[in-house]
């Protein structure tokens, strides 16, 4: 079981990986959707944490793609944007969790599969 | 009447034309002083009495230096002497701004025009004086109002960028909190993190610093200060302003930055110039937002005795019907904002002796705005 973190902000990505490893997860960090696609695809037991504002392929696109996989992983959206922006981006998409930044790690851990 | 007549003739009643002249002098709103070749005051009208706080009786017969501050007084005899001997006109028929001295010691700005008359009693000089304080005050008031408006537009720009800046601040705060939560977690579970603790704390401090920088940059931009002038290279100012504009932008725009080579410095109010750059870059981002591969080219170059900044977008260009009102205040076609941006930007540019020009583009090319600023002549001339 792996947790993929797709986040372009180096500080957020690093601190999130640190605390998730701390909890016991195996973490793979990607700075954009494109680099996630280059590696092995997330499996059903995995989780993908997606920042909604990504450079290149947008976070919402990635979420849609992940949720449409035959065996989708758990998908958790993280964002610092306004509720209006989130609603607009996620029209019709229902990820397993949507977390507003600053993040509460217990809330994220609650949505992820047990390590 | 005795106020105006030279002392020697004080007892002689005035002729009809003299009486008429005296009444005209008294009615004039401007100060009028007539002096002889030796700079002795012959006539000192009512307006002068108010202007200088001296009665005509006190002034007439005295050297005109009486109403001049020391600096002018020292040179005045020489000026008169030089004109009489050489005939070279420094002020006669020209008029200029000089300073007057009130009886209470106040030095104040005056507009002075001087005429000359040849009379049977010798050459006389007629000075017409206007107190410039009311005009200076209204000029100052206008400048103050304009500076308020420029500041208001800057605050408004930051206000419009508020959501983006909040997002930008959220990133370091998020990272900072996660680092702290990681430490807290390890601590409460008795996990030994001594080996990595220093590293985590350094990173946490780095994130707090990053948040601080964002706030500092914003604060510098919105803080209210008096207009100032500094001789500066233009490119670093522009780069800072671009950074500020791109805070929290959602990435998908390509910025092609082409700094100039060997640009002369400019004498500017740095924050006001950055205000123009923020405005132009924000507009360009907005204009290009609808195209497939949005891009902006920001170029600086020297042109004769000027430095030019060009901000070119690859949007649809400016509609011909929008062009005439483009630089007018409150004529914005946008839903948000006050529509002050371009009007204020052009005012700032012109206050700097430059201008803000536009090539509207269209037919497949985007708009290009050019900020033209005069190159500073001598780096140490203005401080």
Short mmCIF file of C-alpha atoms in Angstrom, two decimals:
data_model
loop_
_atom_site.label_atom_id
_atom_site.label_comp_id
_atom_site.label_asym_id
_atom_site.label_seq_id
_atom_site.Cartn_x
_atom_site.Cartn_y
_atom_site.Cartn_z
CA UNK A 1 0.00 0.00 0.00
CA UNK A 2 1.38 3.32 -1.03
CA UNK A 3 0.36 6.94 -0.64
CA UNK A 4 1.08 9.13 -3.68
CA UNK A 5 1.32 12.85 -2.99
CA UNK A 6 0.86 15.07 -6.05
CA UNK A 7 1.74 18.58 -4.89
CA UNK A 8 3.91 21.17 -6.64
CA UNK A 9 4.75 23.19 -3.53
CA UNK A 10 8.03 21.75 -2.23
CA UNK A 11 7.42 22.74 1.39
CA UNK A 12 3.91 21.28 1.55
CA UNK A 13 5.00 18.13 -0.28
CA UNK A 14 8.01 17.54 1.99
CA UNK A 15 6.17 18.15 5.26
CA UNK A 16 3.23 15.99 4.19
CA UNK A 17 5.55 13.13 3.20
CA UNK A 18 7.38 13.47 6.51
CA UNK A 19 4.29 13.16 8.66
CA UNK A 20 2.73 10.39 6.55
CA UNK A 21 5.95 8.34 6.84
CA UNK A 22 5.89 9.17 10.51
CA UNK A 23 2.45 7.52 10.71
CA UNK A 24 3.85 4.50 8.89
CA UNK A 25 2.85 5.05 5.27
CA UNK A 26 5.05 4.41 2.28
CA UNK A 27 5.02 7.73 0.41
CA UNK A 28 5.78 8.54 -3.25
CA UNK A 29 5.96 12.26 -4.04
CA UNK A 30 5.22 13.77 -7.46
CA UNK A 31 5.46 17.45 -8.35
CA UNK A 32 2.76 17.24 -11.03
CA UNK A 33 0.25 14.88 -12.64
CA UNK A 34 2.62 14.23 -15.56
CA UNK A 35 5.28 12.73 -13.31
CA UNK A 36 2.69 10.50 -11.61
CA UNK A 37 1.80 9.07 -15.02
CA UNK A 38 5.43 8.21 -15.71
CA UNK A 39 5.65 5.75 -12.79
CA UNK A 40 3.66 2.64 -11.96
CA UNK A 41 -0.05 3.44 -11.72
CA UNK A 42 -1.74 3.65 -8.32
CA UNK A 43 -3.56 0.46 -7.41
CA UNK A 44 -6.87 -0.12 -5.69
CA UNK A 45 -5.31 -0.38 -2.24
CA UNK A 46 -3.27 2.82 -2.69
CA UNK A 47 -4.22 6.41 -1.93
CA UNK A 48 -3.50 9.52 -3.98
CA UNK A 49 -3.45 12.95 -2.36
CA UNK A 50 -3.95 15.56 -5.11
CA UNK A 51 -3.44 19.31 -4.84
CA UNK A 52 -6.19 20.96 -6.86
CA UNK A 53 -3.93 23.69 -8.30
CA UNK A 54 -1.27 21.85 -10.25
CA UNK A 55 0.88 23.17 -13.06
CA UNK A 56 0.17 21.49 -16.41
CA UNK A 57 -2.58 18.91 -16.18
CA UNK A 58 -4.98 20.27 -13.59
CA UNK A 59 -5.76 18.61 -10.27
CA UNK A 60 -9.40 18.17 -11.27
CA UNK A 61 -8.36 16.33 -14.46
CA UNK A 62 -6.16 14.00 -12.47
CA UNK A 63 -8.95 13.32 -9.95
CA UNK A 64 -11.37 12.52 -12.78
CA UNK A 65 -8.85 10.18 -14.40
CA UNK A 66 -8.11 8.38 -11.12
CA UNK A 67 -11.77 7.94 -10.23
CA UNK A 68 -12.44 6.50 -13.70
CA UNK A 69 -9.82 3.76 -13.32
CA UNK A 70 -11.22 0.23 -13.28
CA UNK A 71 -9.88 -0.25 -9.74
CA UNK A 72 -9.58 3.31 -8.41
CA UNK A 73 -7.33 4.17 -5.44
CA UNK A 74 -8.61 6.37 -2.62
CA UNK A 75 -8.44 9.97 -3.76
CA UNK A 76 -8.01 12.86 -1.32
CA UNK A 77 -8.08 16.42 -2.63
CA UNK A 78 -6.09 19.10 -0.80
CA UNK A 79 -6.39 22.77 -1.65
CA UNK A 80 -5.89 26.29 -0.39
CA UNK A 81 -8.42 27.72 -2.82
CA UNK A 82 -11.89 29.11 -2.10
CA UNK A 83 -14.97 26.94 -1.78
CA UNK A 84 -16.29 28.45 -5.02
CA UNK A 85 -13.15 27.37 -6.87
CA UNK A 86 -13.34 23.85 -5.35
CA UNK A 87 -17.01 23.44 -6.31
CA UNK A 88 -16.32 24.66 -9.81
CA UNK A 89 -13.32 22.38 -10.31
CA UNK A 90 -14.91 19.26 -8.84
CA UNK A 91 -18.30 19.47 -10.59
CA UNK A 92 -19.70 15.92 -10.57
CA UNK A 93 -16.57 14.40 -8.99
CA UNK A 94 -16.79 12.74 -5.58
CA UNK A 95 -13.31 12.09 -4.15
CA UNK A 96 -12.93 10.25 -0.82
CA UNK A 97 -11.98 13.44 0.93
CA UNK A 98 -11.55 17.17 0.32
CA UNK A 99 -9.26 18.93 2.78
CA UNK A 100 -8.70 22.67 2.92
CA UNK A 101 -5.21 23.94 3.74
CA UNK A 102 -3.78 24.37 6.34
CA UNK A 103 -4.12 20.62 6.76
CA UNK A 104 -5.03 18.63 9.83
CA UNK A 105 -3.07 15.42 9.61
CA UNK A 106 -5.55 13.45 11.74
CA UNK A 107 -8.32 14.28 9.27
CA UNK A 108 -6.17 13.05 6.38
CA UNK A 109 -5.11 9.92 8.23
CA UNK A 110 -8.79 9.17 8.86
CA UNK A 111 -9.46 8.99 5.11
CA UNK A 112 -6.37 6.97 4.19
CA UNK A 113 -6.30 3.17 4.44
CA UNK A 114 -4.54 1.96 7.58
CA UNK A 115 -0.78 1.70 6.99
CA UNK B 1 -2.64 109.92 -1.78
CA UNK B 2 0.36 110.82 0.36
CA UNK B 3 1.00 107.08 0.51
CA UNK B 4 2.11 107.00 -3.09
CA UNK B 5 3.66 110.35 -3.75
CA UNK B 6 7.43 110.73 -3.36
CA UNK B 7 8.14 112.52 -0.08
CA UNK B 8 9.49 115.68 -1.71
CA UNK B 9 6.21 116.34 -3.45
CA UNK B 10 3.98 115.33 -0.55
CA UNK B 11 2.48 118.71 -0.13
CA UNK B 12 1.55 119.30 -3.76
CA UNK B 13 -2.05 118.26 -4.56
CA UNK B 14 -2.18 115.61 -7.29
CA UNK B 15 -3.28 116.42 -10.78
CA UNK B 16 -6.39 114.70 -12.20
CA UNK B 17 -4.36 112.08 -14.06
CA UNK B 18 -2.20 111.44 -11.02
CA UNK B 19 -5.30 110.97 -8.85
CA UNK B 20 -6.69 108.55 -11.42
CA UNK B 21 -3.42 106.61 -11.48
CA UNK B 22 -3.30 106.41 -7.70
CA UNK B 23 -6.84 105.10 -7.58
CA UNK B 24 -6.01 102.49 -10.21
CA UNK B 25 -2.96 101.40 -8.22
CA UNK B 26 -5.03 101.10 -5.07
CA UNK B 27 -7.70 99.07 -6.81
CA UNK B 28 -5.27 96.59 -8.38
CA UNK B 29 -5.43 93.11 -6.89
CA UNK B 30 -1.73 92.60 -7.67
CA UNK B 31 1.03 94.27 -5.74
CA UNK B 32 2.67 97.13 -7.62
CA UNK B 33 6.02 98.66 -6.71
CA UNK B 34 7.76 101.40 -8.67
CA UNK B 35 11.46 102.02 -8.01
CA UNK B 36 14.01 104.44 -9.39
CA UNK B 37 17.48 103.73 -10.76
CA UNK B 38 18.83 103.48 -7.24
CA UNK B 39 16.24 100.87 -6.31
CA UNK B 40 14.45 103.34 -4.03
CA UNK B 41 10.75 102.65 -3.66
CA UNK B 42 8.61 105.43 -5.22
CA UNK B 43 5.23 103.68 -5.18
CA UNK B 44 3.97 100.88 -2.92
CA UNK B 45 0.26 100.15 -3.48
CA UNK B 46 -2.44 98.84 -1.12
CA UNK B 47 -2.06 95.22 -2.28
CA UNK B 48 1.65 95.45 -1.40
CA UNK B 49 0.82 96.73 2.09
CA UNK B 50 -1.19 93.55 2.73
CA UNK B 51 1.29 91.31 0.97
CA UNK B 52 4.36 92.51 2.89
CA UNK B 53 2.75 93.79 6.12
CA UNK B 54 4.25 97.25 5.60
CA UNK B 55 2.48 100.57 5.14
CA UNK B 56 3.35 102.65 2.10
CA UNK B 57 4.65 105.35 4.42
CA UNK B 58 7.16 102.84 5.84
CA UNK B 59 8.19 101.54 2.43
CA UNK B 60 8.40 104.60 0.19
CA UNK B 61 11.91 106.03 0.03
CA UNK B 62 13.51 102.79 1.22
CA UNK B 63 15.60 100.49 -0.94
CA UNK B 64 13.39 97.76 -2.41
CA UNK B 65 15.64 95.22 -0.68
CA UNK B 66 13.34 95.85 2.29
CA UNK B 67 10.86 93.30 0.91
CA UNK B 68 13.43 90.74 -0.25
CA UNK B 69 14.96 87.88 1.71
CA UNK B 70 18.70 88.22 2.32
CA UNK B 71 19.82 86.13 -0.65
CA UNK B 72 17.94 88.27 -3.19
CA UNK B 73 18.64 91.49 -1.35
CA UNK B 74 22.39 90.87 -1.53
CA UNK B 75 22.37 90.52 -5.31
CA UNK B 76 19.70 93.04 -6.24
CA UNK B 77 21.85 96.19 -6.42
CA UNK B 78 24.26 94.32 -8.67
CA UNK B 79 21.39 93.22 -10.94
CA UNK B 80 20.08 96.74 -11.32
CA UNK B 81 23.58 98.11 -11.83
CA UNK B 82 24.39 95.42 -14.40
CA UNK B 83 21.24 96.12 -16.37
CA UNK B 84 21.80 99.85 -16.38
CA UNK B 85 25.40 99.47 -17.58
CA UNK B 86 24.99 96.56 -20.02
CA UNK B 87 21.31 96.68 -21.03
CA UNK B 88 21.11 92.85 -20.76
CA UNK B 89 17.65 91.94 -19.56
CA UNK B 90 17.49 89.28 -16.88
CA UNK B 91 13.93 89.88 -15.70
CA UNK B 92 12.53 92.93 -17.49
CA UNK B 93 9.72 91.92 -19.79
CA UNK B 94 10.18 88.30 -18.81
CA UNK B 95 8.78 87.72 -15.35
CA UNK B 96 9.83 84.97 -13.03
CA UNK B 97 9.22 83.34 -9.71
CA UNK B 98 11.06 85.03 -6.86
CA UNK B 99 10.75 85.18 -3.09
CA UNK B 100 9.36 88.01 -1.00
CA UNK B 101 9.94 88.88 2.65
CA UNK B 102 6.98 89.78 4.85
CA UNK B 103 7.55 92.20 7.75
CA UNK B 104 7.01 89.28 10.15
CA UNK B 105 9.98 87.44 8.60
CA UNK B 106 7.96 85.00 6.48
CA UNK B 107 9.57 84.26 3.12
CA UNK B 108 6.99 83.45 0.43
CA UNK B 109 6.91 82.75 -3.31
CA UNK B 110 6.01 85.58 -5.66
CA UNK B 111 5.51 85.90 -9.35
CA UNK B 112 7.26 89.08 -10.44
CA UNK B 113 7.07 90.85 -13.77
CA UNK B 114 9.09 93.99 -14.30
CA UNK B 115 8.57 96.79 -16.78
CA UNK B 116 10.63 99.85 -17.43
CA UNK B 117 9.70 103.48 -18.07
CA UNK B 118 11.82 106.46 -19.04
CA UNK B 119 10.50 109.48 -17.13
CA UNK B 120 11.66 113.10 -16.85
CA UNK B 121 12.93 112.05 -13.38
CA UNK B 122 15.08 109.26 -14.86
CA UNK B 123 14.57 105.62 -15.48
CA UNK B 124 11.96 103.83 -13.35
CA UNK B 125 11.12 100.16 -12.94
CA UNK B 126 7.60 98.93 -12.34
CA UNK B 127 7.20 95.59 -10.62
CA UNK B 128 3.91 93.71 -10.59
CA UNK B 129 3.78 91.04 -7.91
CA UNK B 130 1.45 88.16 -7.26
CA UNK B 131 1.50 86.09 -4.10
CA UNK B 132 1.95 82.50 -5.29
CA UNK B 133 0.97 80.86 -1.99
CA UNK B 134 -2.69 80.23 -2.88
CA UNK B 135 -1.62 78.70 -6.19
CA UNK B 136 1.13 76.66 -4.51
CA UNK B 137 -1.36 75.48 -1.92
CA UNK B 138 -3.82 74.30 -4.54
CA UNK B 139 -1.00 72.66 -6.49
CA UNK B 140 0.11 70.90 -3.32
CA UNK B 141 -3.47 69.86 -2.58
CA UNK B 142 -3.80 68.48 -6.09
CA UNK B 143 -0.54 66.57 -5.73
CA UNK B 144 -1.70 65.19 -2.37
CA UNK B 145 -5.03 64.07 -3.82
CA UNK B 146 -3.29 62.44 -6.74
CA UNK B 147 -0.93 60.61 -4.43
CA UNK B 148 -3.93 59.42 -2.36
CA UNK B 149 -5.57 58.11 -5.50
CA UNK B 150 -2.41 56.34 -6.63
CA UNK B 151 -2.20 54.69 -3.23
CA UNK B 152 -5.88 53.79 -3.32
CA UNK B 153 -5.40 52.05 -6.67
CA UNK B 154 -2.50 50.09 -5.20
CA UNK B 155 -4.58 48.97 -2.23
CA UNK B 156 -7.37 48.07 -4.62
CA UNK B 157 -5.00 45.93 -6.71
CA UNK B 158 -3.87 44.00 -3.62
CA UNK B 159 -7.52 43.70 -2.60
CA UNK B 160 -8.37 42.13 -5.94
CA UNK B 161 -5.40 39.79 -5.57
CA UNK B 162 -6.48 38.94 -2.01
CA UNK B 163 -7.70 35.40 -2.68
CA UNK B 164 -4.55 34.53 -4.61
CA UNK B 165 -2.33 35.94 -1.89
CA UNK B 166 -4.28 34.08 0.81
CA UNK B 167 -3.60 30.91 -1.15
CA UNK B 168 0.08 31.74 -1.41
CA UNK B 169 0.27 32.29 2.35
CA UNK B 170 -1.57 29.06 2.96
CA UNK B 171 1.26 26.99 1.46
CA UNK B 172 4.00 27.84 3.97
CA UNK B 173 1.44 27.78 6.80
CA UNK B 174 0.37 24.30 5.76
CA UNK B 175 3.94 23.06 5.61
CA UNK B 176 4.79 24.74 8.92
CA UNK B 177 1.83 23.13 10.68
CA UNK B 178 2.61 19.71 9.24
CA UNK B 179 6.22 19.92 10.45
CA UNK B 180 5.03 20.91 13.90
CA UNK B 181 2.38 18.18 13.94
CA UNK B 182 5.06 15.65 12.98
CA UNK B 183 7.22 16.71 15.92
CA UNK B 184 4.25 16.78 18.27
CA UNK B 185 3.22 13.31 17.19
CA UNK B 186 6.65 11.80 17.60
CA UNK B 187 7.00 13.47 20.98
CA UNK B 188 3.67 12.23 22.34
CA UNK B 189 4.48 8.69 21.28
CA UNK B 190 7.92 8.75 22.73
CA UNK B 191 9.54 8.26 19.31
CA UNK B 192 13.19 9.27 19.28
CA UNK B 193 13.51 11.98 16.63
CA UNK B 194 16.61 13.67 18.01
CA UNK B 195 18.65 12.93 14.90
CA UNK B 196 16.20 14.63 12.54
CA UNK B 197 14.72 17.24 14.86
CA UNK B 198 17.16 20.00 13.94
CA UNK B 199 16.53 19.43 10.26
CA UNK B 200 12.74 19.55 10.71
CA UNK B 201 12.93 22.70 12.81
CA UNK B 202 15.11 24.37 10.17
CA UNK B 203 12.57 23.53 7.51
CA UNK B 204 9.72 24.78 9.70
CA UNK B 205 11.56 28.04 10.31
CA UNK B 206 12.19 28.31 6.57
CA UNK B 207 8.46 28.05 5.89
CA UNK B 208 7.65 30.69 8.52
CA UNK B 209 10.21 32.93 6.84
CA UNK B 210 8.60 32.32 3.47
CA UNK B 211 5.24 33.45 4.86
CA UNK B 212 6.93 36.49 6.33
CA UNK B 213 8.45 37.41 2.96
CA UNK B 214 5.05 37.30 1.28
CA UNK B 215 3.59 39.62 3.89
CA UNK B 216 6.59 41.92 3.72
CA UNK B 217 6.33 42.18 -0.06
CA UNK B 218 2.63 43.01 0.15
CA UNK B 219 3.16 45.50 2.92
CA UNK B 220 5.86 47.37 1.00
CA UNK B 221 3.46 47.66 -1.87
CA UNK B 222 0.39 48.94 0.00
CA UNK B 223 2.05 51.05 2.67
CA UNK B 224 1.28 54.71 2.34
CA UNK B 225 4.30 56.90 1.81
CA UNK B 226 5.13 60.24 0.28
CA UNK B 227 6.15 60.12 -3.37
CA UNK B 228 9.91 59.92 -3.74
CA UNK B 229 12.57 59.69 -6.44
CA UNK B 230 15.53 57.35 -6.55
CA UNK B 231 17.95 56.61 -9.35
CA UNK B 232 17.63 52.88 -9.88
CA UNK B 233 18.17 50.24 -12.52
CA UNK B 234 14.72 49.35 -13.87
CA UNK B 235 15.03 45.58 -14.31
CA UNK B 236 15.25 44.50 -10.63
CA UNK B 237 12.18 46.62 -9.85
CA UNK B 238 10.29 44.93 -12.66
CA UNK B 239 11.34 41.43 -11.56
CA UNK B 240 10.12 42.07 -8.01
CA UNK B 241 6.81 43.35 -9.32
CA UNK B 242 6.40 40.29 -11.55
CA UNK B 243 7.00 38.05 -8.52
CA UNK B 244 4.32 39.92 -6.60
CA UNK B 245 1.86 39.62 -9.46
CA UNK B 246 2.46 35.92 -9.85
CA UNK B 247 1.79 35.22 -6.15
CA UNK B 248 -0.87 32.55 -6.13
CA UNK B 249 -1.40 32.65 -9.89
CA UNK B 250 -2.58 29.26 -10.99
CA UNK B 251 0.59 28.61 -12.98
CA UNK B 252 -0.74 28.06 -16.44
CA UNK B 253 0.90 31.07 -18.01
CA UNK B 254 4.28 31.26 -19.69
CA UNK B 255 6.33 34.36 -18.86
CA UNK B 256 9.04 35.21 -21.34
CA UNK B 257 11.21 37.75 -19.53
CA UNK B 258 13.78 39.56 -21.65
CA UNK B 259 15.84 41.96 -19.53
CA UNK B 260 17.65 44.77 -21.33
CA UNK B 261 21.38 44.94 -21.90
CA UNK B 262 23.33 47.92 -20.52
CA UNK B 263 20.17 49.85 -19.66
CA UNK B 264 20.73 53.29 -18.19
CA UNK B 265 19.14 53.77 -14.75
CA UNK B 266 15.91 55.73 -14.28
CA UNK B 267 14.91 58.28 -11.66
CA UNK B 268 11.67 56.90 -10.23
CA UNK B 269 9.39 56.31 -7.30
CA UNK B 270 10.11 52.55 -7.15
CA UNK B 271 6.77 51.47 -5.67
CA UNK B 272 4.79 53.56 -8.15
CA UNK B 273 6.68 52.03 -11.06
CA UNK B 274 6.06 48.56 -9.62
CA UNK B 275 2.39 49.50 -9.40
CA UNK B 276 2.38 50.06 -13.17
CA UNK B 277 4.12 46.72 -13.76
CA UNK B 278 1.69 44.82 -11.51
CA UNK B 279 -1.19 46.43 -13.35
CA UNK B 280 0.15 45.68 -16.82
CA UNK B 281 1.10 42.09 -16.01
CA UNK B 282 -2.25 41.38 -14.35
CA UNK B 283 -4.05 42.79 -17.38
CA UNK B 284 -1.88 40.72 -19.70
CA UNK B 285 -2.54 37.51 -17.76
CA UNK B 286 -6.25 38.23 -17.93
CA UNK B 287 -6.12 39.04 -21.64
CA UNK B 288 -4.24 35.84 -22.46
CA UNK B 289 -6.32 33.61 -20.18
CA UNK B 290 -8.69 32.52 -22.94
CA UNK B 291 -6.13 31.24 -25.45
CA UNK B 292 -4.74 27.71 -25.70
CA UNK B 293 -1.14 28.51 -24.75
CA UNK B 294 -1.28 31.74 -22.73
CA UNK B 295 2.04 33.59 -22.74
CA UNK B 296 3.38 37.01 -21.87
CA UNK B 297 6.55 38.65 -23.07
CA UNK B 298 8.06 41.23 -20.73
CA UNK B 299 10.94 43.05 -22.32
CA UNK B 300 13.07 46.04 -21.33
CA UNK B 301 15.22 47.96 -23.77
CA UNK B 302 16.93 51.30 -24.21
CA UNK B 303 15.55 53.67 -26.81
CA UNK B 304 17.39 56.94 -27.46
CA UNK B 305 17.32 58.75 -24.12
CA UNK B 306 14.58 56.54 -22.67
CA UNK B 307 14.14 53.13 -21.12
CA UNK B 308 11.15 51.17 -22.39
CA UNK B 309 9.28 48.32 -20.75
CA UNK B 310 7.03 46.29 -23.04
CA UNK B 311 4.37 43.91 -21.79
CA UNK B 312 2.97 41.88 -24.66
CA UNK B 313 0.26 39.24 -24.29
CA UNK B 314 -0.93 36.70 -26.85
CA UNK B 315 -4.63 37.35 -26.23
CA UNK B 316 -7.11 38.61 -28.81
CA UNK B 317 -5.95 42.26 -28.69
CA UNK B 318 -8.02 45.28 -27.68
CA UNK B 319 -11.34 45.84 -29.42
CA UNK B 320 -11.33 49.06 -31.50
CA UNK B 321 -14.43 50.33 -29.65
CA UNK B 322 -12.68 49.93 -26.27
CA UNK B 323 -9.59 51.83 -27.38
CA UNK B 324 -10.74 55.46 -27.00
CA UNK B 325 -11.68 54.96 -23.35
CA UNK B 326 -8.85 52.60 -22.47
CA UNK B 327 -6.94 55.08 -20.30
CA UNK B 328 -10.03 56.70 -18.75
CA UNK B 329 -10.78 56.15 -15.08
CA UNK B 330 -13.85 54.12 -14.20
CA UNK B 331 -14.29 53.01 -17.82
CA UNK B 332 -13.26 49.40 -17.19
CA UNK B 333 -14.80 46.61 -19.19
CA UNK B 334 -14.05 44.18 -16.36
CA UNK B 335 -16.50 43.05 -13.77
CA UNK B 336 -14.07 43.43 -10.90
CA UNK B 337 -11.99 46.36 -9.79
CA UNK B 338 -12.47 50.08 -10.04
CA UNK B 339 -11.24 50.60 -13.57
CA UNK B 340 -8.46 52.82 -12.27
CA UNK B 341 -5.47 50.73 -13.26
CA UNK B 342 -4.54 52.09 -16.66
CA UNK B 343 -5.63 55.66 -15.90
CA UNK B 344 -3.44 55.73 -12.78
CA UNK B 345 -0.59 53.95 -14.54
CA UNK B 346 -0.51 56.55 -17.28
CA UNK B 347 -0.67 59.38 -14.73
CA UNK B 348 2.27 57.89 -12.85
CA UNK B 349 4.24 57.47 -16.08
CA UNK B 350 3.59 61.09 -17.09
CA UNK B 351 4.48 62.37 -13.62
CA UNK B 352 7.84 60.69 -14.21
CA UNK B 353 8.27 62.58 -17.47
CA UNK B 354 7.43 59.44 -19.44
CA UNK B 355 4.30 57.91 -20.92
CA UNK B 356 2.28 54.73 -21.21
CA UNK B 357 1.44 53.72 -24.77
CA UNK B 358 -0.50 50.86 -26.29
CA UNK B 359 -0.40 48.88 -29.47
CA UNK B 360 -3.88 47.33 -29.44
CA UNK B 361 -2.95 44.33 -31.58
CA UNK B 362 -5.87 42.35 -32.96
CA UNK B 363 -6.01 40.12 -36.05
CA UNK B 364 -4.17 37.34 -34.29
CA UNK B 365 -1.75 39.35 -32.19
CA UNK B 366 -2.16 40.42 -28.60
CA UNK B 367 -1.94 43.90 -27.11
CA UNK B 368 1.41 45.44 -26.21
CA UNK B 369 1.74 48.14 -23.56
CA UNK B 370 4.92 50.23 -23.48
CA UNK B 371 6.02 52.14 -20.42
CA UNK B 372 8.51 54.78 -21.50
CA UNK B 373 10.68 56.43 -18.83
CA UNK B 374 13.40 59.02 -19.40
CA UNK B 375 16.87 57.70 -18.63
CA UNK B 376 18.40 59.34 -15.57
CA UNK B 377 21.10 61.74 -16.73
CA UNK B 378 23.54 61.48 -13.84
CA UNK B 379 23.26 58.71 -11.26
CA UNK B 380 24.29 61.06 -8.43
CA UNK B 381 22.25 64.05 -9.54
CA UNK B 382 19.05 63.05 -7.75
CA UNK B 383 18.98 61.25 -4.47
#
